[in-house]
Short mmCIF file of C-alpha atoms and ligand atoms in Angstrom, two decimals:
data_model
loop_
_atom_site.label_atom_id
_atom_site.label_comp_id
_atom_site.label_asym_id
_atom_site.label_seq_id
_atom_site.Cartn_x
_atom_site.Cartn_y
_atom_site.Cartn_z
CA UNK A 1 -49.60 76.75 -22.73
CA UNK A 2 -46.36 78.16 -23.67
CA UNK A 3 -45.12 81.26 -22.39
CA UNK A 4 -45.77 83.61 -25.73
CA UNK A 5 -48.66 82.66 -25.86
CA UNK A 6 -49.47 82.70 -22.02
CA UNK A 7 -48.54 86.56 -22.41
CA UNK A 8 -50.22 86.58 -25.59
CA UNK A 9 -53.74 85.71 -23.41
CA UNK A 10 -52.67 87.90 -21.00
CA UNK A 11 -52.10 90.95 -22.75
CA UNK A 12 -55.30 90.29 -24.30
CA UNK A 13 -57.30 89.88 -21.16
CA UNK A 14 -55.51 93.00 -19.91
CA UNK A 15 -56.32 95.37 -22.80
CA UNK A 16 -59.99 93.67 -22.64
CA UNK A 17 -59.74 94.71 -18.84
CA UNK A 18 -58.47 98.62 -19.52
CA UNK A 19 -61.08 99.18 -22.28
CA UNK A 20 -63.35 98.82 -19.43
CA UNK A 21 -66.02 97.54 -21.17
CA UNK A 22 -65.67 93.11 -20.13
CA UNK A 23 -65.72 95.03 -16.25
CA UNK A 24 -67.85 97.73 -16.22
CA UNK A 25 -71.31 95.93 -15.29
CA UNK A 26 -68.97 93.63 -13.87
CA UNK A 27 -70.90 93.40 -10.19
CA UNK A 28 -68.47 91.31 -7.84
CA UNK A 29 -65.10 92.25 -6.39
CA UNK A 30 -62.86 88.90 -7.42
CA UNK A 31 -60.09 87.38 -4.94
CA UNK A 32 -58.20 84.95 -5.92
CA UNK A 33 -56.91 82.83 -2.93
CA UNK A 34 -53.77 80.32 -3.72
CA UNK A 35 -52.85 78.55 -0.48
CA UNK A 36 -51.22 75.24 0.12
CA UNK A 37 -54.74 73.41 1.55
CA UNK A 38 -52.92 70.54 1.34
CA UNK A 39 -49.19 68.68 1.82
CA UNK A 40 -47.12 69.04 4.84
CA UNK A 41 -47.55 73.19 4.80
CA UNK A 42 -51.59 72.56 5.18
CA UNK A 43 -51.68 74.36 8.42
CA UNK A 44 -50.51 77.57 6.80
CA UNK A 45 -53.42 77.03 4.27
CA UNK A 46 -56.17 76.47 6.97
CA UNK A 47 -55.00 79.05 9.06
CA UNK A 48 -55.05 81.54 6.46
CA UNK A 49 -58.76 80.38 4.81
CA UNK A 50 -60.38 80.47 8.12
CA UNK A 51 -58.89 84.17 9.22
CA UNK A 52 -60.20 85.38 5.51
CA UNK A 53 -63.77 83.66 6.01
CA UNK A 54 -63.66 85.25 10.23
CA UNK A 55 -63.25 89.11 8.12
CA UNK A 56 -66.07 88.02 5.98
CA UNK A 57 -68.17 87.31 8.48
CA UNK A 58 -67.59 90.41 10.63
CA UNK A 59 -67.14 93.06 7.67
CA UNK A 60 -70.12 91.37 5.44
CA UNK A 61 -69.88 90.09 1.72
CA UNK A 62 -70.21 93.14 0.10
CA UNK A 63 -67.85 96.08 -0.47
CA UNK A 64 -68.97 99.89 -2.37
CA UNK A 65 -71.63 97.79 -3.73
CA UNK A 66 -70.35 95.08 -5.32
CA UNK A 67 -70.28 91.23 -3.93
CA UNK A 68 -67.04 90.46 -2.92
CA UNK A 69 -65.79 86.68 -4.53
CA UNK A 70 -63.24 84.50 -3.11
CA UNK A 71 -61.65 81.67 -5.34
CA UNK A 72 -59.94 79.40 -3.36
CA UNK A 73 -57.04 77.31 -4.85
CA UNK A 74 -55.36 74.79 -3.58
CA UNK A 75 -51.57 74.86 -4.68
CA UNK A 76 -50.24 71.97 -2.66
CA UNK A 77 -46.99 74.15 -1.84
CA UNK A 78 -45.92 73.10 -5.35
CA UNK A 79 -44.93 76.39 -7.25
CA UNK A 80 -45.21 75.08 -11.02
CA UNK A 81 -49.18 74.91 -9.83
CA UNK A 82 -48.92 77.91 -7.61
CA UNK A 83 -48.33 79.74 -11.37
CA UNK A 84 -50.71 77.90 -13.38
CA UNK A 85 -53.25 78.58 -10.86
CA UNK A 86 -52.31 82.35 -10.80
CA UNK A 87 -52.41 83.04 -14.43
CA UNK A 88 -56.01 80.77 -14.63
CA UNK A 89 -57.09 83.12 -11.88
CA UNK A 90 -56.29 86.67 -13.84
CA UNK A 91 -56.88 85.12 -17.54
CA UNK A 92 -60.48 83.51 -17.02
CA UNK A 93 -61.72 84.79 -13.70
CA UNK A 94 -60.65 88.17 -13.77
CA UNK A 95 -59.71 88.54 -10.66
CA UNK A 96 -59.35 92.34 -9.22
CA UNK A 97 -56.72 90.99 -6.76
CA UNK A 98 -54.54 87.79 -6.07
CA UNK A 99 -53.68 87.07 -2.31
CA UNK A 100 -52.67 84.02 -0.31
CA UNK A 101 -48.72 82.39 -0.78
CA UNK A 102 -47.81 80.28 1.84
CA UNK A 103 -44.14 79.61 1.32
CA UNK A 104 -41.96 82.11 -0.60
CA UNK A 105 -41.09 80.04 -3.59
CA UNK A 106 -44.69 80.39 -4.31
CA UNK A 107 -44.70 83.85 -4.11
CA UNK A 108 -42.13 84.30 -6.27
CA UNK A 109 -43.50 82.28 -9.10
CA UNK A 110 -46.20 84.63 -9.04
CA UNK A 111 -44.20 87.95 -9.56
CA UNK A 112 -43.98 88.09 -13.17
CA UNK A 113 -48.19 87.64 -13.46
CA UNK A 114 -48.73 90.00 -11.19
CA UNK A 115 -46.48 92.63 -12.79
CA UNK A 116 -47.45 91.59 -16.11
CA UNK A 117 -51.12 91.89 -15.38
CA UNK A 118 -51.17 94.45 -13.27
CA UNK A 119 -52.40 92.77 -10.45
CA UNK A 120 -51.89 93.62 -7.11
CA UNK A 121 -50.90 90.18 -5.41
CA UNK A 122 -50.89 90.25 -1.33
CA UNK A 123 -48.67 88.00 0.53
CA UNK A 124 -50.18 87.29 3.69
CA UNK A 125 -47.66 84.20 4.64
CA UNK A 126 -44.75 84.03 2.67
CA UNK A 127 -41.48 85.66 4.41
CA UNK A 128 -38.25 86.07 2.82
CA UNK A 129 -37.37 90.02 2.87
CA UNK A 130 -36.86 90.16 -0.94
CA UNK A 131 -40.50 89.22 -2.26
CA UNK A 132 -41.71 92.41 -2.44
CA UNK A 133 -38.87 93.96 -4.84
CA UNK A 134 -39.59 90.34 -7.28
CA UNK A 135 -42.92 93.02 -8.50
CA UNK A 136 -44.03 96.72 -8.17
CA UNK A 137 -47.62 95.02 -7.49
CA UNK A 138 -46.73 93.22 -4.45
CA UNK A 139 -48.03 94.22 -1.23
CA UNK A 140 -47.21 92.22 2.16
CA UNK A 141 -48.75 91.67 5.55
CA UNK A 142 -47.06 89.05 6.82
CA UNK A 143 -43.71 90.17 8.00
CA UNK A 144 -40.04 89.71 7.22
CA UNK A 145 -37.68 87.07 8.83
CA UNK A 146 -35.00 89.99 9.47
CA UNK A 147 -37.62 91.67 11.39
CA UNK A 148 -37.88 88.90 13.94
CA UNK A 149 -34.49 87.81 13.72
CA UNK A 150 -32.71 91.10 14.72
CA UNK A 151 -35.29 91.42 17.57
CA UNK A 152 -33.86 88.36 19.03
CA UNK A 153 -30.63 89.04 18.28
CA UNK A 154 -30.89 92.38 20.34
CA UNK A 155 -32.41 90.27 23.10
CA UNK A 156 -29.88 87.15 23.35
CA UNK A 157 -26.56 88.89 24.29
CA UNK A 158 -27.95 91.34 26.89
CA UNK A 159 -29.27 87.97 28.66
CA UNK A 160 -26.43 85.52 29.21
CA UNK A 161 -26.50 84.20 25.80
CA UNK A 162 -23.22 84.83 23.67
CA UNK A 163 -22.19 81.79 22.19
CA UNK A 164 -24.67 80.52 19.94
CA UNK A 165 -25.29 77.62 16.88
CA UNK A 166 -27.80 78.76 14.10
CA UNK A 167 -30.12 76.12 12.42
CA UNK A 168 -32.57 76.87 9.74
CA UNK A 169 -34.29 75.62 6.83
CA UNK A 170 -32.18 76.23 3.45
CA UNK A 171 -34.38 78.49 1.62
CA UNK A 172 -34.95 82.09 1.08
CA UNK A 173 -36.56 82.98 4.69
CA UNK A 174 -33.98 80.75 6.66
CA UNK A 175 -31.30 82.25 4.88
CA UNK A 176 -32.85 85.84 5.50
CA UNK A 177 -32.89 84.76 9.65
CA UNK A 178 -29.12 83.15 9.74
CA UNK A 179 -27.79 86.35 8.11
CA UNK A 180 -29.67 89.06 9.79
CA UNK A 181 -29.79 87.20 13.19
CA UNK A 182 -25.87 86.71 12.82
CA UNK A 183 -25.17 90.18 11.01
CA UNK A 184 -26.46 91.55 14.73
CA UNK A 185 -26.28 89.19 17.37
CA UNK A 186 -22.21 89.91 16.24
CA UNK A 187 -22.51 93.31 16.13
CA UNK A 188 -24.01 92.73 19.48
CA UNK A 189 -20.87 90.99 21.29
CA UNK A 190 -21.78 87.16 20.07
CA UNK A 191 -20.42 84.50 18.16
CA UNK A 192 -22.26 82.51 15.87
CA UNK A 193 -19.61 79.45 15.98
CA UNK A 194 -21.83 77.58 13.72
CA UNK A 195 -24.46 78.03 10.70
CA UNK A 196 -26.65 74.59 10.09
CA UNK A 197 -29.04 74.40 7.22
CA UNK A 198 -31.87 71.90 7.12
CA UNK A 199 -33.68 70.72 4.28
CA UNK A 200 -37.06 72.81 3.84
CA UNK A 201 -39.45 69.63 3.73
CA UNK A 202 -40.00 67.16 6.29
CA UNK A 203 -36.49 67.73 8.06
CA UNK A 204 -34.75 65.31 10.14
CA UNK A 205 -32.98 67.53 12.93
CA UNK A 206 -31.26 64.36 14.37
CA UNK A 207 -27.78 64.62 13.07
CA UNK A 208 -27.75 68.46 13.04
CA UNK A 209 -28.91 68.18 16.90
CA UNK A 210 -26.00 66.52 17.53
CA UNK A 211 -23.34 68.61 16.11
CA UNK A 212 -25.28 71.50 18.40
CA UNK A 213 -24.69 69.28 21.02
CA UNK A 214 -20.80 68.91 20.32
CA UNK A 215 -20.61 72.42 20.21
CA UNK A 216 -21.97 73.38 23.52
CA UNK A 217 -23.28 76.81 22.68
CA UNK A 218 -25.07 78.75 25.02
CA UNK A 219 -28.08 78.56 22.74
CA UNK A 220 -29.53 77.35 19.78
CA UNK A 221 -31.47 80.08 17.39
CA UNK A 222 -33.51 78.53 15.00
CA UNK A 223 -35.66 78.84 12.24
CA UNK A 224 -38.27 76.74 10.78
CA UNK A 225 -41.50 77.03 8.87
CA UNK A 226 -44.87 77.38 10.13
CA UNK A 227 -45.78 73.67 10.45
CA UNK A 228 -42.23 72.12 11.80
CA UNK A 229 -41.61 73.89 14.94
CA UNK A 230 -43.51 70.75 16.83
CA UNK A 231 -40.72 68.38 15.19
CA UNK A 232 -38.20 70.57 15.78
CA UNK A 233 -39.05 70.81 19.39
CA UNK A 234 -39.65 66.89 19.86
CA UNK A 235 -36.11 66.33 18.98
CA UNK A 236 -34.15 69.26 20.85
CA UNK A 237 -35.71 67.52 24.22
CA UNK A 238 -35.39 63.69 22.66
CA UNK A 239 -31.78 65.00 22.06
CA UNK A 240 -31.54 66.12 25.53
CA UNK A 241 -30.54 69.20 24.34
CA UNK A 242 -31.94 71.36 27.26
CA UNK A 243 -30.55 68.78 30.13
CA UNK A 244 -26.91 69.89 28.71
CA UNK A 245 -28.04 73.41 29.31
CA UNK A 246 -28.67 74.57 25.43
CA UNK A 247 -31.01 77.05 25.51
CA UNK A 248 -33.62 77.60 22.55
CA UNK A 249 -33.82 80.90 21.10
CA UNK A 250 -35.75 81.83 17.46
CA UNK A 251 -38.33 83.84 15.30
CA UNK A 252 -41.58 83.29 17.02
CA UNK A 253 -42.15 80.12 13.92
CA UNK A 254 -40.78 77.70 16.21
CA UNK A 255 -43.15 78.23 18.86
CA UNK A 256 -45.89 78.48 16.51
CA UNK A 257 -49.68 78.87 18.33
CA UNK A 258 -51.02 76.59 16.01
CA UNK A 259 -48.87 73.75 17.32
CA UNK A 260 -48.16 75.21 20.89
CA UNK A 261 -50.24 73.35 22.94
CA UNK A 262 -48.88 69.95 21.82
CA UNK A 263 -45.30 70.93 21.96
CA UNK A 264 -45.58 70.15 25.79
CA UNK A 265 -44.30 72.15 29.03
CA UNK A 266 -40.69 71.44 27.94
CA UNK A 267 -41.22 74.90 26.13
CA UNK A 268 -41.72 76.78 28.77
CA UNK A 269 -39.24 79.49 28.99
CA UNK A 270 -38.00 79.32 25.19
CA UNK A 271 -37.84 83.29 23.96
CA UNK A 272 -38.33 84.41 20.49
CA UNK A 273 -39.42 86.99 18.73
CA UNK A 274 -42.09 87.86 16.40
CA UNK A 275 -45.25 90.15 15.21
CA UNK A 276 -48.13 88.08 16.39
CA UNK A 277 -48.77 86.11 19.89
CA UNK A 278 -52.57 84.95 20.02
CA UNK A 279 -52.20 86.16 23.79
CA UNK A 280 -51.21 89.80 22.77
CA UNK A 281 -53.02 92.32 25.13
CA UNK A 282 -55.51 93.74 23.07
CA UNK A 283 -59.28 94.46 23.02
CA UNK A 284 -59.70 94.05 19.68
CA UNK A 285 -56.80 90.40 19.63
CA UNK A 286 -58.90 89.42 22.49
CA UNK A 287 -62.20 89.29 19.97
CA UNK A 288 -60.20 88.10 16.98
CA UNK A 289 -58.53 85.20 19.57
CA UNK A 290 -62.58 84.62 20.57
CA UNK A 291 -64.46 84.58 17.02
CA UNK A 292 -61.50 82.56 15.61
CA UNK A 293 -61.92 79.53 17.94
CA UNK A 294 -65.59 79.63 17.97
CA UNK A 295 -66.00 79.73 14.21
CA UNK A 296 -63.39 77.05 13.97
CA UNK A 297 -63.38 73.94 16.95
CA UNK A 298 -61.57 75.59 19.19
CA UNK A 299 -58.59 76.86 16.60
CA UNK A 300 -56.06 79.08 17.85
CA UNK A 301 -54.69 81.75 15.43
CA UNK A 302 -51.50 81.39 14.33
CA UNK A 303 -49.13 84.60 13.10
CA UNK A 304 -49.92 82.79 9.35
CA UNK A 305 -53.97 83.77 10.77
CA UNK A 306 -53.45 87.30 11.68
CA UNK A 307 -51.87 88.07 8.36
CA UNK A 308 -54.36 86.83 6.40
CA UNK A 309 -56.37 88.65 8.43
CA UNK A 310 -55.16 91.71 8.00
CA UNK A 311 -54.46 90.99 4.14
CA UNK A 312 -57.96 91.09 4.12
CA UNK A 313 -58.62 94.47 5.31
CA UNK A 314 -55.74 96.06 3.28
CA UNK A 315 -58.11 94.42 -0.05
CA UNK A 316 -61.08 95.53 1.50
CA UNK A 317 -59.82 99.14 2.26
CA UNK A 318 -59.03 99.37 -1.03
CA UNK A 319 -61.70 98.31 -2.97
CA UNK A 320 -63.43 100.78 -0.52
CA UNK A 321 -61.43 104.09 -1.84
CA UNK A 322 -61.49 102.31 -5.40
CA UNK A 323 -65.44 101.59 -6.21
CA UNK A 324 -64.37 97.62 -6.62
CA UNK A 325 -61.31 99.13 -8.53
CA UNK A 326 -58.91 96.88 -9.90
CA UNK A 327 -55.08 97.65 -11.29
CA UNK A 328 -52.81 100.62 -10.47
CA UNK A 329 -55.82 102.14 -8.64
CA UNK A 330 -56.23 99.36 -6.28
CA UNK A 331 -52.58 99.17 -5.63
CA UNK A 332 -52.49 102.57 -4.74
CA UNK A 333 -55.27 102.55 -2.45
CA UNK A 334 -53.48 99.32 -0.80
CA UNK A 335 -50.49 101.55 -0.58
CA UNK A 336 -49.79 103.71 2.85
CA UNK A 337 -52.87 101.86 4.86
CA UNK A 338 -52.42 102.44 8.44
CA UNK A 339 -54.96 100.53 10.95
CA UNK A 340 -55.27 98.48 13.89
CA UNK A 341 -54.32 94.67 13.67
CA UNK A 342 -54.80 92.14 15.95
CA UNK A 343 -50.93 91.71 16.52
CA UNK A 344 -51.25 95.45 17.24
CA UNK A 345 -50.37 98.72 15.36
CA UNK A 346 -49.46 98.42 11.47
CA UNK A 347 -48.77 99.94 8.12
CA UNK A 348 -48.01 99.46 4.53
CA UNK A 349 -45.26 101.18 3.48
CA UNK A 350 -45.72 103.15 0.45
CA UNK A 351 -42.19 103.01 -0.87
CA UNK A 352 -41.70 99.51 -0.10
CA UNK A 353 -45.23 97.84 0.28
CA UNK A 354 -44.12 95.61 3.31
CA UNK A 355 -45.27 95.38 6.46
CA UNK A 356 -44.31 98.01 9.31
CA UNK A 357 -45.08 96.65 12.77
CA UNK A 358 -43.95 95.85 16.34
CA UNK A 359 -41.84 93.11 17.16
CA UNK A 360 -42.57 91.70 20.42
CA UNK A 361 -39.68 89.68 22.78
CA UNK A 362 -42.34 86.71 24.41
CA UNK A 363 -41.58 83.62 26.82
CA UNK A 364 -43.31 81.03 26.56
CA UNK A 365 -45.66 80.42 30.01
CA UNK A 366 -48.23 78.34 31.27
CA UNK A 367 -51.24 80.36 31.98
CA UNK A 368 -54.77 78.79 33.12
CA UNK A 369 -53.53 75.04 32.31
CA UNK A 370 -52.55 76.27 28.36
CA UNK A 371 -49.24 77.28 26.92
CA UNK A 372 -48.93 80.79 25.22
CA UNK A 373 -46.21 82.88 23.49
CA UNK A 374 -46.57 86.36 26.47
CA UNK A 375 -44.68 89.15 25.07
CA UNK A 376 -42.92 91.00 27.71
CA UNK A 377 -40.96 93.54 25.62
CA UNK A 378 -41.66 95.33 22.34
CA UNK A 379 -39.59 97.21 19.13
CA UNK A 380 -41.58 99.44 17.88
CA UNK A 381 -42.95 100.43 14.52
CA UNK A 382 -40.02 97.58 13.15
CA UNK A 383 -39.34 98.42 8.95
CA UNK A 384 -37.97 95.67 7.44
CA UNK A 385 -33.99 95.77 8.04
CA UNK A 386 -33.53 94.13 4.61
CA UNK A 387 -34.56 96.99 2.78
CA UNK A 388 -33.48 100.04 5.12
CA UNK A 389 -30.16 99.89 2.91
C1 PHB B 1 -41.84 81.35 3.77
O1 PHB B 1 -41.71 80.38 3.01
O2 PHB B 1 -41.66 82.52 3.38
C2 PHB B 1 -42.21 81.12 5.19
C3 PHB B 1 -43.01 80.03 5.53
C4 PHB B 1 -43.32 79.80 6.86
C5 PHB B 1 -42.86 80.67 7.84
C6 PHB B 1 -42.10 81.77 7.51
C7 PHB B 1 -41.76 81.99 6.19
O3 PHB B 1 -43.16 80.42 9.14
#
């Protein structure tokens, strides 16, 4: 299909949609769920599909009446498909709401449907600061890579660490963590002596762990998607990076709970920061932590989990306020949310539509024979510093 006539169809389904009429007696609520199921970001995908069945389970199938419908898609982290299956999902299936996005290039090929539809499209993975200004009917609960990285970069100097090497994949939410982390960690007293991008798909850290290791930093921050922190791990202690005394500092994606068990007890004692530990101290974490394994071999839930999660109450919330609304009026009942997360408090800005939250400093321990992020410090109620202009 070309693009007139894409937006040709879509008008078309839209006016079909605002007349009312091809809805009205329309009894389900429709979600349509890209994720990469697939590929070497699969992880991301699984993590997010079982969090989204969990709500299900505990908040039943049904919301102000109507059956509640998700469409699961399978992108393969390929953002050509990522669009086709976005538009398929609004032009044929009607969907009230599009959600998913595992990698930000996906998001973003998604913008111009959802704004052109009027579709309110929830990222519950994806990243990089700027997604939610790409359309006015994006709404996020994952978090923002300058959120984590200025934690740590508040942390680092005021412990020992001043002289540090940044490494991180070369895309939109590495580039969001080298500038914000260096941006502060200067501002802070530190030198960043040296900036290393990666390639974003199956990276080979060798050569780049080697330069590290010629420039003797006190630490290494880094940054990595969900998915590649294991690798990434494997070859800072192959590398003998922590025998020369390199510490590892990051966003809480290198340590990532899905993977944190296999990493091995060489992590113990790497810091980072982030929204979501699977060991936060909550009652209601504690449940989510509980329900999530049981329902899924053992599984732990992954920060890529809780915002699916959570991307499922913000929908659910608003088809709540909104009769199984769809449009503006389910945007705006998205809009402002404020609730109780497993990764603790949160809110959805109204001005901005990201995610407001706490960013927790965590070490990672052995507790009970298993390895967990344990926060031992918190920022609270953290806006994304990519937008507070
Ligand atoms: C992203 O592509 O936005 C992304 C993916 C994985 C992460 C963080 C950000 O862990």
């Amino acid at each position: 299909m070309n693009k007139r006539h894409f937006l040709g169809t879509l008008a078309a389904a839209v006016l079909a949609s605002s007349a009312g009429s091809a809805f009205a007696q329309d009894n389900t609520f429709k979600i349509g769920l890209i994720l990469p199921m697939t590929g070497p970001f699969a992880s991301t995908g699984k993590q997010v599909e079982a969090a989204v069945k969990l709500y299900m389970a505990q908040n039943g199938d049904t919301v102000a009446g109507k059956k509640v419908q998700v469409i699961l898609k399978d992108d393969t982290s390929a953002p050509d498909v990522t669009k086709r299956l976005a538009q398929e999902l609004v032009v044929n299936d009607k969907v009230n709401v599009l959600a998913g996005f595992g990698l930000t290039p996906l998001a973003l090929a998604c913008a111009p449907i959802a704004t052109q539809s009027k579709t309110p499209l929830v990222v519950m993975a994806a990243a990089t600061s700027s997604i939610t200004e790409a359309s006015p009917y994006i709404i996020r609960t994952s978090f923002t890579l300058p959120q984590a990285a200025v934690g740590i970069a508040d942390w680092a100097p005021k412990n020992g660490i001043k002289k540090v090497v940044s490494l991180v994949a070369d895309y939109g939410p590495g580039l969001d963590a080298e500038k914000y982390f260096r941006e502060r960690f200067t501002f802070n007293g530190g030198v960043v002596v040296e900036a290393l991008r990666v390639p974003m798909r199956n990276p080979d850290f060798s050569p780049f762990l080697q330069k590290v290791r010629d420039d003797k930093p006190d630490a290494l921050f880094a940054f990595v998607p969900s998915g590649e922190g294991a690798a990434l791990m494997k070859q800072f202690i192959e590398r003998g990076m922590d025998k020369a005394g390199i510490k590892l500092i990051g966003t809480g994606d290198i340590t990532d709970d899905d993977q944190l068990n296999g990493m091995g007890d060489a992590t113990i004692g790497v810091v980072t920061a982030h929204h979501y530990s699977a060991s936060h101290n909550s009652a209601l974490n504690k449940k989510f932590v509980d329900a999530f394994g049981k329902a899924n071999n053992g599984l732990r839930p992954n920060f890529m989990a809780v915002g699916g999660y959570d991307g499922m109450h913000v929908i659910y919330e608003a088809a709540k306020t909104t009769q199984g609304g769809r449009g503006d009026a389910l945007l705006a009942a998205m809009k402002g949310q404020v609730f109780e997360s497993p990764r603790g408090p949160m809110f959805i800005d109204a001005q901005t539509r990201d995610v407001v939250h706490n960013i927790y400093i965590r070490k990672v321990e052995k507790v009970n024979g298993q390895l967990w992020n344990q926060e031992f410090d918190v920022i609270k109620d953290v806006k994304d510093p990519g937008k507070v202009k």
